[in-house]
Amino acid sequence: MNVARVRRMLTLALLTAALVAVLVGTARAEGPPDEDVREIGSGLICPLCEGQPVAVSSTPQAQQIRELIRKKLSEGESREQIIRYFVDRYGEGVVRDPVKEAIKQFVGWPLATGIVGGGVLVAFALYRRQSSRPRSGGTPALPATKDDVLTKERPFKSKKKKKGSRAKL
Amino acid sequence: MRAVIIGVLVAAGAMAVAFGYEAVNNGSTTSSVPAAVRTGRVASDFSIKLFSGDAFKLSEQRGKVVVVNFWASWCPPCREEAPALERAWRAYKELGVVMVGVDLWDNDKDARSFIQQYGLTYLNGPDSNGEIAIEYGVTGLPETWFLDREGRLVRRWIGAMTERQITAFIEEALK
């Protein structure tokens, strides 16, 4: 075999190996993308930062939590596992908007359904009560007199007059 | 109409049961004390390089009562508590009690001068990446964990303690 050809092949093989090593090294050094760390961090409240999300807080604790999230992601832990890890240590309060979460998870839909159901029930009860009443507003204590009839009719008449005056304007 | 209302209410009840079941299965049961920091639980192991240059590993202390105190030089209650910790440590070290201070969010110089200022002789080291504090769910400084001879958490105290309190908690862990 030609010596020059062997050299060329060896050089090519070495360059390929170096390129592969660089690519693998870069991929390892990169670790999990910042977006993943930020996404998990934005769902967590820094325990010592007065309600600030871990993703934006500049305190040492938040920075350390972000680093730990990164480490756990690179170790293959899922988002849920990481959040559970922090909840187990800091309680449900470490999750952003725990009230909203709890309402959604525990009482939200059943409560909403209950409220709607209750509303429907009340509305139905009121409707039935109204519809069961006589339209005249019940039996009068005394029979209606001529004056009563006139009093009831007066507004109707005056309304008619008003309508007429408006039309003229 | 009445049947519809009853149906809606029954559906709401069923949903409540289903949501509750799902939440319990996901481990979301509400409890005031987070799972990892409950008393009776074996404290997570940790290693720390002490300011003295020696190494400390919690799991190597089995058979001894261990007091883990989280502190920082810039924390006023930690300053208030440090002399009491030192006195308690001196009183109990002969009984096999180990006391270790874990310095958080601090710089080396300030931490060392704090140790010198208060003449602290118990073990002390920095939690450089904060992983011990996170593992122990530290939410404020100072915070102290009292572990029994099996490494189980007997008492967790957030805030400065008096010597009397420290002594009482050590006695509790020694039982």
Tab-separated table of C-alpha atoms in Angstrom:
chain	number	residue	atom	x	y	z
A	1	MET	CA	0.000	0.000	0.000
A	2	ASN	CA	1.151	3.501	-0.803
A	3	VAL	CA	2.668	5.243	2.294
A	4	ALA	CA	1.203	8.613	1.320
A	5	ARG	CA	-2.267	7.056	1.024
A	6	VAL	CA	-1.975	5.439	4.460
A	7	ARG	CA	-0.939	8.780	5.937
A	8	ARG	CA	-3.909	10.511	4.339
A	9	MET	CA	-6.272	7.870	5.712
A	10	LEU	CA	-4.749	8.123	9.175
A	11	THR	CA	-4.999	11.911	9.127
A	12	LEU	CA	-8.624	11.689	8.018
A	13	ALA	CA	-9.415	9.181	10.771
A	14	LEU	CA	-7.764	11.371	13.405
A	15	LEU	CA	-9.627	14.466	12.225
A	16	THR	CA	-12.934	12.599	12.281
A	17	ALA	CA	-12.256	11.305	15.815
A	18	ALA	CA	-11.326	14.821	16.972
A	19	LEU	CA	-14.484	16.264	15.429
A	20	VAL	CA	-16.666	13.604	17.098
A	21	ALA	CA	-14.933	14.234	20.451
A	22	VAL	CA	-15.529	17.991	20.162
A	23	LEU	CA	-19.208	17.494	19.256
A	24	VAL	CA	-19.800	15.020	22.105
A	25	GLY	CA	-17.950	17.275	24.545
A	26	THR	CA	-19.978	20.320	23.518
A	27	ALA	CA	-23.242	18.421	23.841
A	28	ARG	CA	-22.285	17.251	27.326
A	29	ALA	CA	-21.127	20.679	28.436
A	30	GLU	CA	-24.381	22.272	27.243
A	31	GLY	CA	-26.603	20.184	29.519
A	32	PRO	CA	-30.317	20.912	29.632
A	33	PRO	CA	-31.523	23.988	27.755
A	34	ASP	CA	-32.012	27.197	29.741
A	35	GLU	CA	-35.668	27.277	28.666
A	36	ASP	CA	-36.352	24.055	30.601
A	37	VAL	CA	-34.665	25.423	33.724
A	38	ARG	CA	-36.545	28.715	33.334
A	39	GLU	CA	-39.860	26.968	32.761
A	40	ILE	CA	-39.540	24.910	35.955
A	41	GLY	CA	-38.102	27.879	37.841
A	42	SER	CA	-41.009	30.085	36.842
A	43	GLY	CA	-43.385	27.602	38.457
A	44	LEU	CA	-41.538	27.719	41.772
A	45	ILE	CA	-41.369	30.450	44.366
A	46	CYS	CA	-37.994	31.120	45.908
A	47	PRO	CA	-38.563	30.257	49.619
A	48	LEU	CA	-36.658	33.304	50.852
A	49	CYS	CA	-37.511	35.837	48.155
A	50	GLU	CA	-40.884	37.258	49.180
A	51	GLY	CA	-42.884	35.481	46.519
A	52	GLN	CA	-40.486	35.992	43.639
A	53	PRO	CA	-40.269	33.151	41.139
A	54	VAL	CA	-37.034	31.152	41.182
A	55	ALA	CA	-36.624	31.884	37.464
A	56	VAL	CA	-36.209	35.646	37.952
A	57	SER	CA	-34.889	36.098	41.481
A	58	SER	CA	-31.262	37.134	41.783
A	59	THR	CA	-30.792	35.885	45.354
A	60	PRO	CA	-28.115	33.251	46.021
A	61	GLN	CA	-30.783	30.759	47.041
A	62	ALA	CA	-32.697	31.157	43.760
A	63	GLN	CA	-29.456	30.808	41.788
A	64	GLN	CA	-28.633	27.628	43.697
A	65	ILE	CA	-32.129	26.256	43.111
A	66	ARG	CA	-31.764	26.975	39.381
A	67	GLU	CA	-28.441	25.138	39.367
A	68	LEU	CA	-30.007	22.201	41.160
A	69	ILE	CA	-32.866	22.136	38.631
A	70	ARG	CA	-30.284	22.085	35.849
A	71	LYS	CA	-28.410	19.259	37.552
A	72	LYS	CA	-31.560	17.226	38.099
A	73	LEU	CA	-32.638	17.716	34.475
A	74	SER	CA	-29.264	16.556	33.228
A	75	GLU	CA	-29.614	13.508	35.475
A	76	GLY	CA	-32.821	12.701	33.613
A	77	GLU	CA	-35.408	13.752	36.193
A	78	SER	CA	-38.754	14.891	34.848
A	79	ARG	CA	-40.402	18.265	35.514
A	80	GLU	CA	-42.904	16.592	37.855
A	81	GLN	CA	-40.161	14.815	39.804
A	82	ILE	CA	-38.245	18.058	40.250
A	83	ILE	CA	-41.302	19.988	41.406
A	84	ARG	CA	-42.202	17.157	43.787
A	85	TYR	CA	-38.649	17.313	45.189
A	86	PHE	CA	-39.096	20.981	46.106
A	87	VAL	CA	-42.640	20.484	47.410
A	88	ASP	CA	-41.368	17.704	49.695
A	89	ARG	CA	-38.857	20.141	51.186
A	90	TYR	CA	-40.637	23.478	51.179
A	91	GLY	CA	-44.299	22.468	51.083
A	92	GLU	CA	-47.028	23.246	48.558
A	93	GLY	CA	-46.295	26.937	49.036
A	94	VAL	CA	-43.184	26.634	46.880
A	95	VAL	CA	-45.390	26.048	43.844
A	96	ARG	CA	-46.481	29.280	42.257
A	97	ASP	CA	-50.106	30.194	42.843
A	98	PRO	CA	-50.871	27.237	45.087
A	99	VAL	CA	-54.381	28.525	45.808
A	100	LYS	CA	-55.241	28.492	42.148
A	101	GLU	CA	-53.649	25.070	41.798
A	102	ALA	CA	-55.554	23.717	44.784
A	103	ILE	CA	-58.828	25.183	43.589
A	104	LYS	CA	-58.266	23.678	40.195
A	105	GLN	CA	-57.222	20.324	41.585
A	106	PHE	CA	-59.434	19.832	44.589
A	107	VAL	CA	-62.461	22.030	44.540
A	108	GLY	CA	-62.506	24.000	41.298
A	109	TRP	CA	-64.672	21.968	38.984
A	110	PRO	CA	-66.823	20.273	41.629
A	111	LEU	CA	-67.317	23.617	43.374
A	112	ALA	CA	-68.136	25.383	40.128
A	113	THR	CA	-70.537	22.618	39.209
A	114	GLY	CA	-72.053	22.767	42.668
A	115	ILE	CA	-72.483	26.537	42.436
A	116	VAL	CA	-74.055	26.289	38.998
A	117	GLY	CA	-76.246	23.399	40.170
A	118	GLY	CA	-77.211	25.324	43.289
A	119	GLY	CA	-77.944	28.404	41.194
A	120	VAL	CA	-80.147	26.401	38.873
A	121	LEU	CA	-81.916	24.900	41.885
A	122	VAL	CA	-82.549	28.315	43.454
A	123	ALA	CA	-83.654	29.783	40.131
A	124	PHE	CA	-86.015	26.884	39.611
A	125	ALA	CA	-87.429	27.207	43.123
A	126	LEU	CA	-88.008	30.953	42.629
A	127	TYR	CA	-89.573	30.360	39.244
A	128	ARG	CA	-91.944	27.754	40.669
A	129	ARG	CA	-92.858	30.015	43.587
A	130	GLN	CA	-93.662	32.890	41.245
A	131	SER	CA	-95.580	30.798	38.768
A	132	SER	CA	-97.704	29.195	41.508
A	133	ARG	CA	-98.849	32.690	42.735
A	134	PRO	CA	-102.066	34.134	41.232
A	135	ARG	CA	-101.285	36.932	38.759
A	136	SER	CA	-103.513	39.458	40.614
A	137	GLY	CA	-101.158	39.162	43.565
A	138	GLY	CA	-103.470	37.053	45.706
A	139	THR	CA	-107.084	37.308	46.937
A	140	PRO	CA	-107.859	40.865	48.064
A	141	ALA	CA	-109.243	41.325	51.553
A	142	LEU	CA	-112.138	43.325	50.188
A	143	PRO	CA	-113.754	43.140	46.805
A	144	ALA	CA	-112.417	45.713	44.360
A	145	THR	CA	-114.385	48.934	44.286
A	146	LYS	CA	-114.944	51.241	41.369
A	147	ASP	CA	-112.267	53.591	42.752
A	148	ASP	CA	-109.720	50.796	42.836
A	149	VAL	CA	-110.319	50.032	39.218
A	150	LEU	CA	-109.928	53.696	38.303
A	151	THR	CA	-106.689	54.004	40.268
A	152	LYS	CA	-105.276	51.004	38.447
A	153	GLU	CA	-106.290	52.304	35.097
A	154	ARG	CA	-104.949	55.862	35.597
A	155	PRO	CA	-101.247	55.169	34.985
A	156	PHE	CA	-102.101	53.351	31.819
A	157	LYS	CA	-104.063	56.335	30.565
A	158	SER	CA	-101.430	58.879	31.537
A	159	LYS	CA	-98.721	56.733	29.849
A	160	LYS	CA	-100.708	56.844	26.685
A	161	LYS	CA	-100.843	60.631	26.925
A	162	LYS	CA	-97.082	60.853	27.479
A	163	LYS	CA	-96.408	58.704	24.494
A	164	GLY	CA	-98.488	61.032	22.450
A	165	SER	CA	-96.656	64.158	23.680
A	166	ARG	CA	-93.310	62.554	22.942
A	167	ALA	CA	-94.352	61.791	19.421
A	168	LYS	CA	-95.174	65.435	18.913
A	169	LEU	CA	-91.688	66.484	19.947
B	1	MET	CA	-86.344	19.738	35.765
B	2	ARG	CA	-85.915	18.323	39.260
B	3	ALA	CA	-84.227	15.265	37.755
B	4	VAL	CA	-81.746	17.541	35.924
B	5	ILE	CA	-80.846	19.356	39.145
B	6	ILE	CA	-80.362	16.118	41.041
B	7	GLY	CA	-78.237	14.863	38.158
B	8	VAL	CA	-76.058	17.990	38.264
B	9	LEU	CA	-75.563	17.674	42.027
B	10	VAL	CA	-74.745	13.963	41.798
B	11	ALA	CA	-72.245	14.728	39.025
B	12	ALA	CA	-70.631	17.407	41.219
B	13	GLY	CA	-70.297	14.942	44.071
B	14	ALA	CA	-68.812	12.299	41.810
B	15	MET	CA	-66.329	14.807	40.408
B	16	ALA	CA	-65.305	15.860	43.902
B	17	VAL	CA	-64.605	12.234	44.816
B	18	ALA	CA	-62.703	11.668	41.570
B	19	PHE	CA	-60.577	14.796	41.999
B	20	GLY	CA	-59.808	13.915	45.597
B	21	TYR	CA	-58.793	10.379	44.623
B	22	GLU	CA	-56.546	11.683	41.852
B	23	ALA	CA	-54.933	14.209	44.172
B	24	VAL	CA	-54.186	11.569	46.804
B	25	ASN	CA	-52.738	9.252	44.172
B	26	ASN	CA	-50.455	12.031	42.977
B	27	GLY	CA	-49.211	12.508	46.516
B	28	SER	CA	-50.778	15.935	46.855
B	29	THR	CA	-52.284	15.341	50.248
B	30	THR	CA	-52.245	18.549	52.206
B	31	SER	CA	-50.015	18.523	55.224
B	32	SER	CA	-48.567	21.432	57.110
B	33	VAL	CA	-45.113	19.849	57.335
B	34	PRO	CA	-43.433	18.936	54.054
B	35	ALA	CA	-42.641	15.220	53.691
B	36	ALA	CA	-38.848	15.485	53.710
B	37	VAL	CA	-38.652	17.542	56.889
B	38	ARG	CA	-41.024	15.649	59.161
B	39	THR	CA	-39.859	14.466	62.557
B	40	GLY	CA	-39.023	10.774	62.750
B	41	ARG	CA	-37.617	10.769	59.248
B	42	VAL	CA	-33.943	9.885	58.768
B	43	ALA	CA	-32.152	13.048	57.715
B	44	SER	CA	-30.548	13.040	54.281
B	45	ASP	CA	-26.871	12.334	54.253
B	46	PHE	CA	-24.482	15.117	53.328
B	47	SER	CA	-20.775	15.723	53.168
B	48	ILE	CA	-19.092	19.014	53.839
B	49	LYS	CA	-15.537	20.285	53.749
B	50	LEU	CA	-14.996	22.022	57.059
B	51	PHE	CA	-13.230	25.367	57.499
B	52	SER	CA	-10.552	23.399	59.340
B	53	GLY	CA	-9.868	21.470	56.152
B	54	ASP	CA	-11.272	18.193	57.463
B	55	ALA	CA	-14.221	16.396	55.920
B	56	PHE	CA	-17.530	15.708	57.619
B	57	LYS	CA	-20.061	13.096	56.556
B	58	LEU	CA	-23.346	12.853	58.383
B	59	SER	CA	-23.825	9.114	57.841
B	60	GLU	CA	-20.515	8.474	59.604
B	61	GLN	CA	-21.969	9.881	62.829
B	62	ARG	CA	-24.457	7.050	63.460
B	63	GLY	CA	-24.635	6.263	67.137
B	64	LYS	CA	-24.217	9.905	68.076
B	65	VAL	CA	-26.708	12.678	68.514
B	66	VAL	CA	-26.043	15.293	65.839
B	67	VAL	CA	-27.005	18.965	65.916
B	68	VAL	CA	-26.964	20.584	62.459
B	69	ASN	CA	-27.101	24.373	62.616
B	70	PHE	CA	-27.585	26.465	59.470
B	71	TRP	CA	-26.190	29.963	59.837
B	72	ALA	CA	-24.593	32.936	58.096
B	73	SER	CA	-22.268	35.648	59.359
B	74	TRP	CA	-24.620	38.425	58.138
B	75	CYS	CA	-27.595	37.014	60.060
B	76	PRO	CA	-28.211	38.907	63.351
B	77	PRO	CA	-30.149	36.074	65.093
B	78	CYS	CA	-27.250	33.747	64.237
B	79	ARG	CA	-24.927	36.094	66.134
B	80	GLU	CA	-27.320	36.055	69.051
B	81	GLU	CA	-27.460	32.248	69.041
B	82	ALA	CA	-23.795	31.382	68.432
B	83	PRO	CA	-22.551	31.735	72.070
B	84	ALA	CA	-25.455	29.571	73.310
B	85	LEU	CA	-24.628	26.870	70.772
B	86	GLU	CA	-20.988	26.915	71.808
B	87	ARG	CA	-21.863	26.592	75.509
B	88	ALA	CA	-24.287	23.737	74.835
B	89	TRP	CA	-21.723	21.971	72.668
B	90	ARG	CA	-19.088	22.216	75.384
B	91	ALA	CA	-21.535	20.835	77.926
B	92	TYR	CA	-22.554	17.850	75.792
B	93	LYS	CA	-19.553	16.911	73.663
B	94	GLU	CA	-18.394	14.378	76.242
B	95	LEU	CA	-21.718	12.577	75.848
B	96	GLY	CA	-21.015	11.932	72.199
B	97	VAL	CA	-23.014	14.839	70.830
B	98	VAL	CA	-21.751	16.175	67.506
B	99	MET	CA	-22.484	19.741	66.503
B	100	VAL	CA	-21.915	20.947	62.972
B	101	GLY	CA	-22.525	24.423	61.627
B	102	VAL	CA	-23.445	24.755	57.954
B	103	ASP	CA	-22.633	28.218	56.667
B	104	LEU	CA	-24.934	29.501	53.930
B	105	TRP	CA	-24.837	32.290	51.339
B	106	ASP	CA	-21.730	33.741	52.881
B	107	ASN	CA	-18.180	34.560	51.968
B	108	ASP	CA	-15.268	32.652	53.382
B	109	LYS	CA	-13.608	35.610	55.086
B	110	ASP	CA	-16.743	36.761	56.929
B	111	ALA	CA	-17.583	33.218	57.969
B	112	ARG	CA	-14.121	32.607	59.404
B	113	SER	CA	-14.107	35.897	61.293
B	114	PHE	CA	-17.569	35.026	62.712
B	115	ILE	CA	-16.198	31.702	64.004
B	116	GLN	CA	-13.204	33.473	65.488
B	117	GLN	CA	-15.245	36.289	67.017
B	118	TYR	CA	-17.531	33.916	68.905
B	119	GLY	CA	-14.786	31.384	69.655
B	120	LEU	CA	-16.737	28.538	68.071
B	121	THR	CA	-15.030	25.194	68.531
B	122	TYR	CA	-17.705	22.925	67.107
B	123	LEU	CA	-17.420	21.751	63.504
B	124	ASN	CA	-18.228	24.314	60.832
B	125	GLY	CA	-18.139	24.329	57.069
B	126	PRO	CA	-19.614	26.144	54.072
B	127	ASP	CA	-22.484	24.814	51.955
B	128	SER	CA	-20.906	26.235	48.807
B	129	ASN	CA	-23.573	25.254	46.293
B	130	GLY	CA	-26.494	25.443	48.736
B	131	GLU	CA	-27.501	21.838	48.105
B	132	ILE	CA	-27.525	20.862	51.781
B	133	ALA	CA	-29.803	23.794	52.630
B	134	ILE	CA	-32.150	22.902	49.776
B	135	GLU	CA	-32.137	19.217	50.726
B	136	TYR	CA	-33.041	20.215	54.288
B	137	GLY	CA	-35.674	22.711	53.124
B	138	VAL	CA	-34.110	25.640	54.946
B	139	THR	CA	-36.435	28.626	54.791
B	140	GLY	CA	-34.735	31.010	57.178
B	141	LEU	CA	-31.646	31.495	59.284
B	142	PRO	CA	-30.728	30.254	61.750
B	143	GLU	CA	-32.306	26.833	61.481
B	144	THR	CA	-31.299	23.830	63.546
B	145	TRP	CA	-31.929	20.116	63.235
B	146	PHE	CA	-31.552	17.746	66.189
B	147	LEU	CA	-30.938	14.161	65.092
B	148	ASP	CA	-31.023	11.101	67.315
B	149	ARG	CA	-28.436	8.301	67.300
B	150	GLU	CA	-30.102	6.690	64.276
B	151	GLY	CA	-30.017	9.930	62.351
B	152	ARG	CA	-33.751	10.559	62.698
B	153	LEU	CA	-35.048	14.078	62.994
B	154	VAL	CA	-36.196	14.705	66.554
B	155	ARG	CA	-36.617	18.453	66.454
B	156	ARG	CA	-36.383	21.164	63.824
B	157	TRP	CA	-36.165	24.738	65.009
B	158	ILE	CA	-36.360	27.836	62.836
B	159	GLY	CA	-34.995	30.952	64.518
B	160	ALA	CA	-32.517	31.674	67.264
B	161	MET	CA	-32.516	29.417	70.317
B	162	THR	CA	-31.519	30.028	73.883
B	163	GLU	CA	-29.068	27.736	75.633
B	164	ARG	CA	-31.948	26.295	77.627
B	165	GLN	CA	-33.801	25.353	74.464
B	166	ILE	CA	-30.703	23.825	72.883
B	167	THR	CA	-30.077	21.788	76.011
B	168	ALA	CA	-33.679	20.593	76.151
B	169	PHE	CA	-33.633	19.544	72.499
B	170	ILE	CA	-30.314	17.722	72.877
B	171	GLU	CA	-31.725	15.890	75.904
B	172	GLU	CA	-34.759	14.955	73.808
B	173	ALA	CA	-32.494	13.535	71.097
B	174	LEU	CA	-30.383	11.644	73.641
B	175	LYS	CA	-33.413	9.743	75.013
